[in-house]
Short mmCIF file of N, CA and C in Angstrom, two decimals:
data_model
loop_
_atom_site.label_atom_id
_atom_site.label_comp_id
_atom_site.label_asym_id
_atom_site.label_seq_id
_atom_site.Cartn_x
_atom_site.Cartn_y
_atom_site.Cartn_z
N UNK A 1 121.35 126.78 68.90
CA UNK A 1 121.14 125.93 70.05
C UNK A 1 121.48 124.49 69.64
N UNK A 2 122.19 123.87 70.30
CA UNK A 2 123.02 122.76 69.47
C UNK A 2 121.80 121.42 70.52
N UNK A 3 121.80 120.20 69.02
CA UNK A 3 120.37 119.22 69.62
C UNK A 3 120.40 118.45 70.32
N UNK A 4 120.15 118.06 71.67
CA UNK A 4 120.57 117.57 72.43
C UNK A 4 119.72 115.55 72.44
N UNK A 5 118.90 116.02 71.14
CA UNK A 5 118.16 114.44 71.41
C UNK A 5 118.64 113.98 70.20
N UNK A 6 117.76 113.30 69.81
CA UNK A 6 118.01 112.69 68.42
C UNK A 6 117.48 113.39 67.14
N UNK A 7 118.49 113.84 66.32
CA UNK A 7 118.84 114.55 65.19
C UNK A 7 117.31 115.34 64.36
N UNK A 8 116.66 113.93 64.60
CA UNK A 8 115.35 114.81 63.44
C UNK A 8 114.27 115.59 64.89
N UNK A 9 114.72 115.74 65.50
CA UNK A 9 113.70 116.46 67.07
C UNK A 9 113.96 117.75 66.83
N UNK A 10 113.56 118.48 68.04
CA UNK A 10 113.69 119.83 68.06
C UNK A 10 113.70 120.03 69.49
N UNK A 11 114.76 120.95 70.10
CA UNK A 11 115.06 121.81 71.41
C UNK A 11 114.31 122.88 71.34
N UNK A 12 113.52 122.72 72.48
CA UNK A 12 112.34 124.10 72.79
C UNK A 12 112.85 124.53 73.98
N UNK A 13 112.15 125.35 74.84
CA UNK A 13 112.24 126.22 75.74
C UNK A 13 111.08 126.05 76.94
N UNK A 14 111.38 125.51 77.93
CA UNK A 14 109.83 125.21 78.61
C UNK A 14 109.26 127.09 79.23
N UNK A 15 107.99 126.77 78.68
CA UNK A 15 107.09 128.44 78.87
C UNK A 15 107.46 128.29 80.60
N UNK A 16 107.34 127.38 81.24
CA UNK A 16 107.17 127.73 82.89
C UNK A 16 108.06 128.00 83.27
N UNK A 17 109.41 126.84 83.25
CA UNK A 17 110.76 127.06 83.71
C UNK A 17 111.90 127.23 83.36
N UNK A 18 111.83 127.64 81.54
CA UNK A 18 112.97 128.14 80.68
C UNK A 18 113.91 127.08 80.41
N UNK A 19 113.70 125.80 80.94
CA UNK A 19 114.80 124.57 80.36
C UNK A 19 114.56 124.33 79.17
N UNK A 20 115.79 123.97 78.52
CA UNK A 20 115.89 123.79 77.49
C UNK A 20 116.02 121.62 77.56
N UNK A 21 114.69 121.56 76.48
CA UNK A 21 114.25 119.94 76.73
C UNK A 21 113.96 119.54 74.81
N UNK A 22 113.92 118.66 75.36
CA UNK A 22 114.21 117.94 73.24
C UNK A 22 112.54 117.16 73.22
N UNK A 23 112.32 117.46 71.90
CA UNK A 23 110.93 117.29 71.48
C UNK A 23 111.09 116.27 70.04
N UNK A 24 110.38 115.18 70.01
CA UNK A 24 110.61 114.59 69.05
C UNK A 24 109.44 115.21 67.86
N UNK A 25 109.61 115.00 66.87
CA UNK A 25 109.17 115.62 65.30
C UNK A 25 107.46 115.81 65.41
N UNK A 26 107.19 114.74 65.64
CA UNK A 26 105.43 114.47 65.72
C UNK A 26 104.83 115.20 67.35
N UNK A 27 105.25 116.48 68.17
CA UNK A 27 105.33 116.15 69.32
C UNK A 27 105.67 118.41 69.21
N UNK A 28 106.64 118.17 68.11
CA UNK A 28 107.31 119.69 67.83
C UNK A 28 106.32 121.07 68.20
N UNK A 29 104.99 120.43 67.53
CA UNK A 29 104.02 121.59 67.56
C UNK A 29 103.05 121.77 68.50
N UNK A 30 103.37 121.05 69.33
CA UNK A 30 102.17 121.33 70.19
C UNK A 30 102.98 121.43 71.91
N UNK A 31 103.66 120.86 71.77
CA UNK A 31 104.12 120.81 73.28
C UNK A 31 105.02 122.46 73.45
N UNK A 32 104.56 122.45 75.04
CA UNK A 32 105.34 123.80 75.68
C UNK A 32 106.15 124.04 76.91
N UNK A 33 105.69 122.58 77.46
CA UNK A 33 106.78 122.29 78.96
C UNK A 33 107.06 121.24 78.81
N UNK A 34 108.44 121.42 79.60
CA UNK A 34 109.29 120.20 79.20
C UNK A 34 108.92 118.97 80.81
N UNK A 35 107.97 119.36 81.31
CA UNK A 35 107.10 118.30 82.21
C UNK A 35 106.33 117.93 82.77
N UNK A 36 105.49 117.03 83.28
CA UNK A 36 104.05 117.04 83.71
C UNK A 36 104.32 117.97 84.51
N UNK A 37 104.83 118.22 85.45
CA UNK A 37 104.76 118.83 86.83
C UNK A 37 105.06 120.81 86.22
N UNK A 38 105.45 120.85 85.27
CA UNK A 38 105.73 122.47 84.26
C UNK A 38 104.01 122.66 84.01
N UNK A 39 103.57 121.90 83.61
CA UNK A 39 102.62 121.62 82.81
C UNK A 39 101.27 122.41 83.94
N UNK A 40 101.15 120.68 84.89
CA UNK A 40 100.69 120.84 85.97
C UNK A 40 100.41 122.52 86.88
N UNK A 41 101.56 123.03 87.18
CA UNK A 41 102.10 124.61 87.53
C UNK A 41 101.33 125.53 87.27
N UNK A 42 101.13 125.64 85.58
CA UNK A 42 100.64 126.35 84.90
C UNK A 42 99.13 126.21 84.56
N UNK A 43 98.46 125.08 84.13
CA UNK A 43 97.28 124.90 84.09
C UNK A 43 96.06 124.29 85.02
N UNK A 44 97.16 124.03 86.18
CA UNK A 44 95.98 123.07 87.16
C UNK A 44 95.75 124.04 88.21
N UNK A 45 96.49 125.11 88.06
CA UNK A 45 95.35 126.22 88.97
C UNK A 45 94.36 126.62 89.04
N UNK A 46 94.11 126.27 87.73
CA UNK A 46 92.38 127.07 87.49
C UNK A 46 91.66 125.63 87.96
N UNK A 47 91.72 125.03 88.66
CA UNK A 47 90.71 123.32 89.09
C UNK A 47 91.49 123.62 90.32
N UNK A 48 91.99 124.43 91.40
CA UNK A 48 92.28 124.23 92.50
C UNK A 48 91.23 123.88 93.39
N UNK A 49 89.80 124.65 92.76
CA UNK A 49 88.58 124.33 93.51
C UNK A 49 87.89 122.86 93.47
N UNK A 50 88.87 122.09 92.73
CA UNK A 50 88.09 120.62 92.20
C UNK A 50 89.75 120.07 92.97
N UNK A 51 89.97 120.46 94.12
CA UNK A 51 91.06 119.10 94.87
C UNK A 51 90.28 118.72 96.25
N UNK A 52 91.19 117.34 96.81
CA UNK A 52 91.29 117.53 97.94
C UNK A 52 91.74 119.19 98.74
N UNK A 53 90.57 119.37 99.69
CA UNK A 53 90.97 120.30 100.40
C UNK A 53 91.28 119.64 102.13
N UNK A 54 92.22 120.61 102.85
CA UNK A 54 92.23 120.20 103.93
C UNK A 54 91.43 120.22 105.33
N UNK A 55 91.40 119.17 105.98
CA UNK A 55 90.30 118.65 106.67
C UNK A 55 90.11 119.70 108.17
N UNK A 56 91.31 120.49 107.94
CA UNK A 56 91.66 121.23 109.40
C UNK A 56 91.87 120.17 110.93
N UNK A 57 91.98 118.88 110.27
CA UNK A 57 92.08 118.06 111.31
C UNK A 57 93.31 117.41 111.56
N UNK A 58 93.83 117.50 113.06
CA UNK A 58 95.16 116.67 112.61
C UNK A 58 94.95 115.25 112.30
N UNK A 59 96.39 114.86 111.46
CA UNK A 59 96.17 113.27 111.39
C UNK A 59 96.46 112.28 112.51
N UNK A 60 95.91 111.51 112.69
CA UNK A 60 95.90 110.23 113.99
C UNK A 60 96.27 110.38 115.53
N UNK A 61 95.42 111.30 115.56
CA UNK A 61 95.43 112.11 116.90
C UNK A 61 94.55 111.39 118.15
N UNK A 62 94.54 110.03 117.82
CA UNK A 62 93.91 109.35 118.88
C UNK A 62 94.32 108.97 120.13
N UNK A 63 93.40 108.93 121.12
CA UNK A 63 93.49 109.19 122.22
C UNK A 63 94.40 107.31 122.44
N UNK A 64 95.40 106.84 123.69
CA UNK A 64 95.51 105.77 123.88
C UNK A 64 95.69 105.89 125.52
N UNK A 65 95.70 104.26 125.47
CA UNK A 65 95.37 104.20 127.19
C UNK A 65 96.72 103.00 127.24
N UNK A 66 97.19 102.26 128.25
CA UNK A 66 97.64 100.99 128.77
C UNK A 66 97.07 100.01 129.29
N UNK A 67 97.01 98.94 128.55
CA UNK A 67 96.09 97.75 129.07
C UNK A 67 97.19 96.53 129.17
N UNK A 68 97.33 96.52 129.97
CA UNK A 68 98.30 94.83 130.99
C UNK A 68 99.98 95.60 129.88
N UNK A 69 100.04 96.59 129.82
CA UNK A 69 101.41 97.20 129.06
C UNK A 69 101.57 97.67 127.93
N UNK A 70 100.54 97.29 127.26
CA UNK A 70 100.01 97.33 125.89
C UNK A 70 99.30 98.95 125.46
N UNK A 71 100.12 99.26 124.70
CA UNK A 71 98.96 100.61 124.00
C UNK A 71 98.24 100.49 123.10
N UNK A 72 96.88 100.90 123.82
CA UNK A 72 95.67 100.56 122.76
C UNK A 72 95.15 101.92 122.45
N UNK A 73 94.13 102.12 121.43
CA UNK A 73 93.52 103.48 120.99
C UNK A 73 92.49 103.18 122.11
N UNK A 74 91.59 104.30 122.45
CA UNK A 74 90.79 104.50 123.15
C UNK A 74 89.47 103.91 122.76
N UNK A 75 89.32 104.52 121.50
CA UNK A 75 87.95 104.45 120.44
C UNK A 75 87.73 102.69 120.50
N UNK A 76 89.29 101.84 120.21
CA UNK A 76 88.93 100.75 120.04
C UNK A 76 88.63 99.90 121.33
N UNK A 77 89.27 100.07 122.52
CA UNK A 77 89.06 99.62 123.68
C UNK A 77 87.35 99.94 123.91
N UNK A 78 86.90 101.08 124.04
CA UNK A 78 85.72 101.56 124.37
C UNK A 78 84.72 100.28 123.28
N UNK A 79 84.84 100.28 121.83
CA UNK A 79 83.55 99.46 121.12
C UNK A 79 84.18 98.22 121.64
N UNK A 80 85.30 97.59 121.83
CA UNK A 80 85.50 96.30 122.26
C UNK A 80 84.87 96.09 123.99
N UNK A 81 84.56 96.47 124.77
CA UNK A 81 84.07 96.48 125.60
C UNK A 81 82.37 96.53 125.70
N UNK A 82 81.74 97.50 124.87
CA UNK A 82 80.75 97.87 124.12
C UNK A 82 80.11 96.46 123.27
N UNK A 83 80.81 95.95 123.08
CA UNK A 83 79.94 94.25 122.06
C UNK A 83 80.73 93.33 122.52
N UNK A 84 81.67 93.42 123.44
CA UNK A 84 82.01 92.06 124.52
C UNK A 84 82.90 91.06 123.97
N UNK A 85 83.38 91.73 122.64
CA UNK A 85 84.93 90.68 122.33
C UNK A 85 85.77 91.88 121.52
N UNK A 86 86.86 90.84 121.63
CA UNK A 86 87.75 91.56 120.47
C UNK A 86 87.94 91.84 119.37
N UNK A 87 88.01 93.26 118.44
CA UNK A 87 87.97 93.24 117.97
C UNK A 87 88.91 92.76 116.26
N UNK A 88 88.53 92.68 115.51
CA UNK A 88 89.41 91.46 114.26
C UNK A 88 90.47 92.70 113.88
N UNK A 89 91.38 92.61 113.60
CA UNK A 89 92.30 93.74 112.78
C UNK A 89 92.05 94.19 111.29
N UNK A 90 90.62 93.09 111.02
CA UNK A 90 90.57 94.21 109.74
C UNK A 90 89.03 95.27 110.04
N UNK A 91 88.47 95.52 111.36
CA UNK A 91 87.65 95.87 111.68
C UNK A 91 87.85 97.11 112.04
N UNK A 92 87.45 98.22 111.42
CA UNK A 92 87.47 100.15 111.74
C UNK A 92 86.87 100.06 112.19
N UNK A 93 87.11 101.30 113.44
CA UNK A 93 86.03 102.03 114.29
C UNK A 93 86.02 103.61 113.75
N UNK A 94 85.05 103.54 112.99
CA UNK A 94 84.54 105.32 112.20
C UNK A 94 84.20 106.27 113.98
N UNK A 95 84.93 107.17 113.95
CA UNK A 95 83.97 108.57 114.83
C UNK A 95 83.21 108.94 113.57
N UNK A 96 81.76 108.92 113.60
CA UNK A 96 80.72 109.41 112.84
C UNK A 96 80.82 111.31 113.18
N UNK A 97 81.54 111.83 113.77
CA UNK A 97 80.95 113.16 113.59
C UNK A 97 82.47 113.79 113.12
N UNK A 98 83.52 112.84 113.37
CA UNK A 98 84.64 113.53 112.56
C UNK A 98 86.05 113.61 113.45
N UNK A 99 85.53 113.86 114.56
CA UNK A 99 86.12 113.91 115.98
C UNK A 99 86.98 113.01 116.71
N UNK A 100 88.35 112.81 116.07
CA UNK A 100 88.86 111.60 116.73
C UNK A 100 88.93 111.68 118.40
N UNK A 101 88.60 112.71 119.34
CA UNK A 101 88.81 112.38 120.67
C UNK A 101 87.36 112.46 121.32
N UNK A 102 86.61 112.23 120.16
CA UNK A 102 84.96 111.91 120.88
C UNK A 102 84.91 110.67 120.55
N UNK A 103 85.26 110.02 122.00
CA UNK A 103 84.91 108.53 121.93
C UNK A 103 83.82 107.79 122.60
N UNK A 104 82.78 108.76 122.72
CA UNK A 104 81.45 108.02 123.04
C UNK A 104 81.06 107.05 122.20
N UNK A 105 80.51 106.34 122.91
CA UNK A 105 79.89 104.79 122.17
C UNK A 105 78.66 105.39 121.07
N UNK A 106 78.07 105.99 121.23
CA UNK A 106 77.14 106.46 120.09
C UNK A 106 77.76 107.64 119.02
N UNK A 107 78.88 108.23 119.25
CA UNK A 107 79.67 108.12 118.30
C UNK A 107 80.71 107.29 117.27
N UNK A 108 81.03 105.95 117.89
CA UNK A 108 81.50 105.07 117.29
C UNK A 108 80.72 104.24 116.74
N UNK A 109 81.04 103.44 115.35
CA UNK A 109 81.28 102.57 114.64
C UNK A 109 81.83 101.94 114.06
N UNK A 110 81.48 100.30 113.72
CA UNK A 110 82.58 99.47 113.44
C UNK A 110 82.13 98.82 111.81
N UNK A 111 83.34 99.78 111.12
CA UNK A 111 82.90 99.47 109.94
C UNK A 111 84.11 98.41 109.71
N UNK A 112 83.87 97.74 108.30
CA UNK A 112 84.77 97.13 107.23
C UNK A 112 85.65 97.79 106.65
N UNK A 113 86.95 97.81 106.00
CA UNK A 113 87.63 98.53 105.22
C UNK A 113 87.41 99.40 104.40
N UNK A 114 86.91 98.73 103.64
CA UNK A 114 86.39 98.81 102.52
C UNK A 114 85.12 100.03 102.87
N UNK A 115 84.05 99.72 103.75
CA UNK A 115 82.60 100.99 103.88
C UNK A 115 83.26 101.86 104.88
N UNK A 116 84.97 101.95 105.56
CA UNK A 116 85.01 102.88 105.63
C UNK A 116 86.15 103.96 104.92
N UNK A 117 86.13 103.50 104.02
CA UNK A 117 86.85 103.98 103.27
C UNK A 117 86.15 104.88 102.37
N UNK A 118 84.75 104.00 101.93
CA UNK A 118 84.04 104.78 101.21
C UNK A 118 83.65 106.19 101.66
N UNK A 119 83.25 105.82 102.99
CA UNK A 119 82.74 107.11 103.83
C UNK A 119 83.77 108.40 103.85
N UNK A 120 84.82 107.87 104.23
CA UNK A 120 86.19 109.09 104.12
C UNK A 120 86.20 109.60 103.18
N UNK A 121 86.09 108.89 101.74
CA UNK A 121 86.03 109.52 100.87
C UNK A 121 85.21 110.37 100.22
N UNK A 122 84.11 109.69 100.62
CA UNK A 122 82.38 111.03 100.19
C UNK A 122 82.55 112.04 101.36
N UNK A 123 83.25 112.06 102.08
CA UNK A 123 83.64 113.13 103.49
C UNK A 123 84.28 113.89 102.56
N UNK A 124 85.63 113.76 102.08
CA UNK A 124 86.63 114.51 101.56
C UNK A 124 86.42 114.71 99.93
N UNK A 125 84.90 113.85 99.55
CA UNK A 125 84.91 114.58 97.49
C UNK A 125 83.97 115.65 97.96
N UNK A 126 83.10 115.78 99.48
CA UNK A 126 81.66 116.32 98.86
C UNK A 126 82.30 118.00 98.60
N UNK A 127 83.04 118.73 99.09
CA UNK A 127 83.22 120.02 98.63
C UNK A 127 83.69 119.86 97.17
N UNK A 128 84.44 119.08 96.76
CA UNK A 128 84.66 118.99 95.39
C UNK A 128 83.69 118.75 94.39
N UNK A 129 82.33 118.29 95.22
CA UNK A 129 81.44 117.83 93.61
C UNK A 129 80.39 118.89 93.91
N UNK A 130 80.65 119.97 95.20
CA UNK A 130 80.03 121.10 95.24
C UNK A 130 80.42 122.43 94.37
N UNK A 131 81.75 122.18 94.28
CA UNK A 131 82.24 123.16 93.61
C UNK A 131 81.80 122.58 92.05
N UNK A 132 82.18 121.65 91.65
CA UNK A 132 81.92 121.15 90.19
C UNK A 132 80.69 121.43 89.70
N UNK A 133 79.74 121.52 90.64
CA UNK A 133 78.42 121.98 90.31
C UNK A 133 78.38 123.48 89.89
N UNK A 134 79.25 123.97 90.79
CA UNK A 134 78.96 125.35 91.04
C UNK A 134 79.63 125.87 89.20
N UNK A 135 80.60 124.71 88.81
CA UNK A 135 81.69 125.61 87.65
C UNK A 135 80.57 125.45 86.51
N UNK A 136 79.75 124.07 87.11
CA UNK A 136 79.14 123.31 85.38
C UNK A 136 77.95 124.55 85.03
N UNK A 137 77.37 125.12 86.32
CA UNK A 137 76.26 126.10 85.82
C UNK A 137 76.66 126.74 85.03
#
C-alpha cells in the first residue's frame, strides 16, 4: 500500500468505511477511523438515548393575522393588547403548555431571551437526564 502522508506515518483502513487514511507515528496504535463522523457511526449509538429527541411538534407553526397590512403572530398581538403596549423585539412570548396555536392569554408569557431559552431547553434535556438516570443505576 504505497504512503500517502508523510514518510514516517502509517496508511490504515477505516473499520466503518474501508478508506484508506494516513496516521501519523504517535497516533498508529490506537486510531481506527479515518473520521469523527466514522467514529461517531460506530460508537454514538449506544448514547442514542442521551440526545435531543424529537418534539413531535412542527417548527414555527404560528398562527398570524393582518394589522393596517402588516403580518403579525397571533400570540404576540393577543399579550400586546393584554398589557396595553408594544411589545420590545427582544421580548418572547412562551405558550407555557407547548402549543403554539393555543393562544389564550393564560397560556402566554412574556419572557426574556435568555429565561426563555432556558425553559426550551429543560423542555428538550428532561428526557435525556431521565434516561441518564435510568443508564447510571
Amino acid at each position: 500500500m504505497p504512503n500517502y502522508g508523510h514518510p514516517t506515518g502509517v496508511n490504515k483502513i477505516c473499520a466503518c468505511c474501508g478508506a484508506v487514511y494516513y496516521v501519523p507515528p504517535y497516533r498508529a496504535e490506537k486510531t481506527k477511523y479515518c473520521s469523527r463522523s466514522c467514529l461517531a457511526k460506530v460508537h454514538l449509538e449506544k448514547f442514542s438515548d442521551l440526545r435531543f429527541k424529537p418534539t413531535n411538534r412542527p417548527k414555527h407553526t404560528y398562527k398570524t393575522i393582518s394589522i393596517n397590512g402588516k403580518q403579525v403572530r397571533v400570540h404576540r398581538y393577543v399579550m400586546e393588547q393584554h398589557i396595553g403596549r408594544k411589545l420590545a423585539s427582544w421580548e418572547h412570548v412562551h405558550h407555557i403548555n407547548g402549543n403554539s396555536h393555543d393562544n389564550r392569554i393564560e397560556n402566554l408569557a412574556v419572557l426574556s431571551n435568555a429565561d426563555h431559552q432556558k425553559i426550551e431547553t429543560e423542555d428538550r434535556m428532561r428526557p435525556i437526564w431521565n434516561a441518564a438516570k435510568k443508564i447510571s443505576l
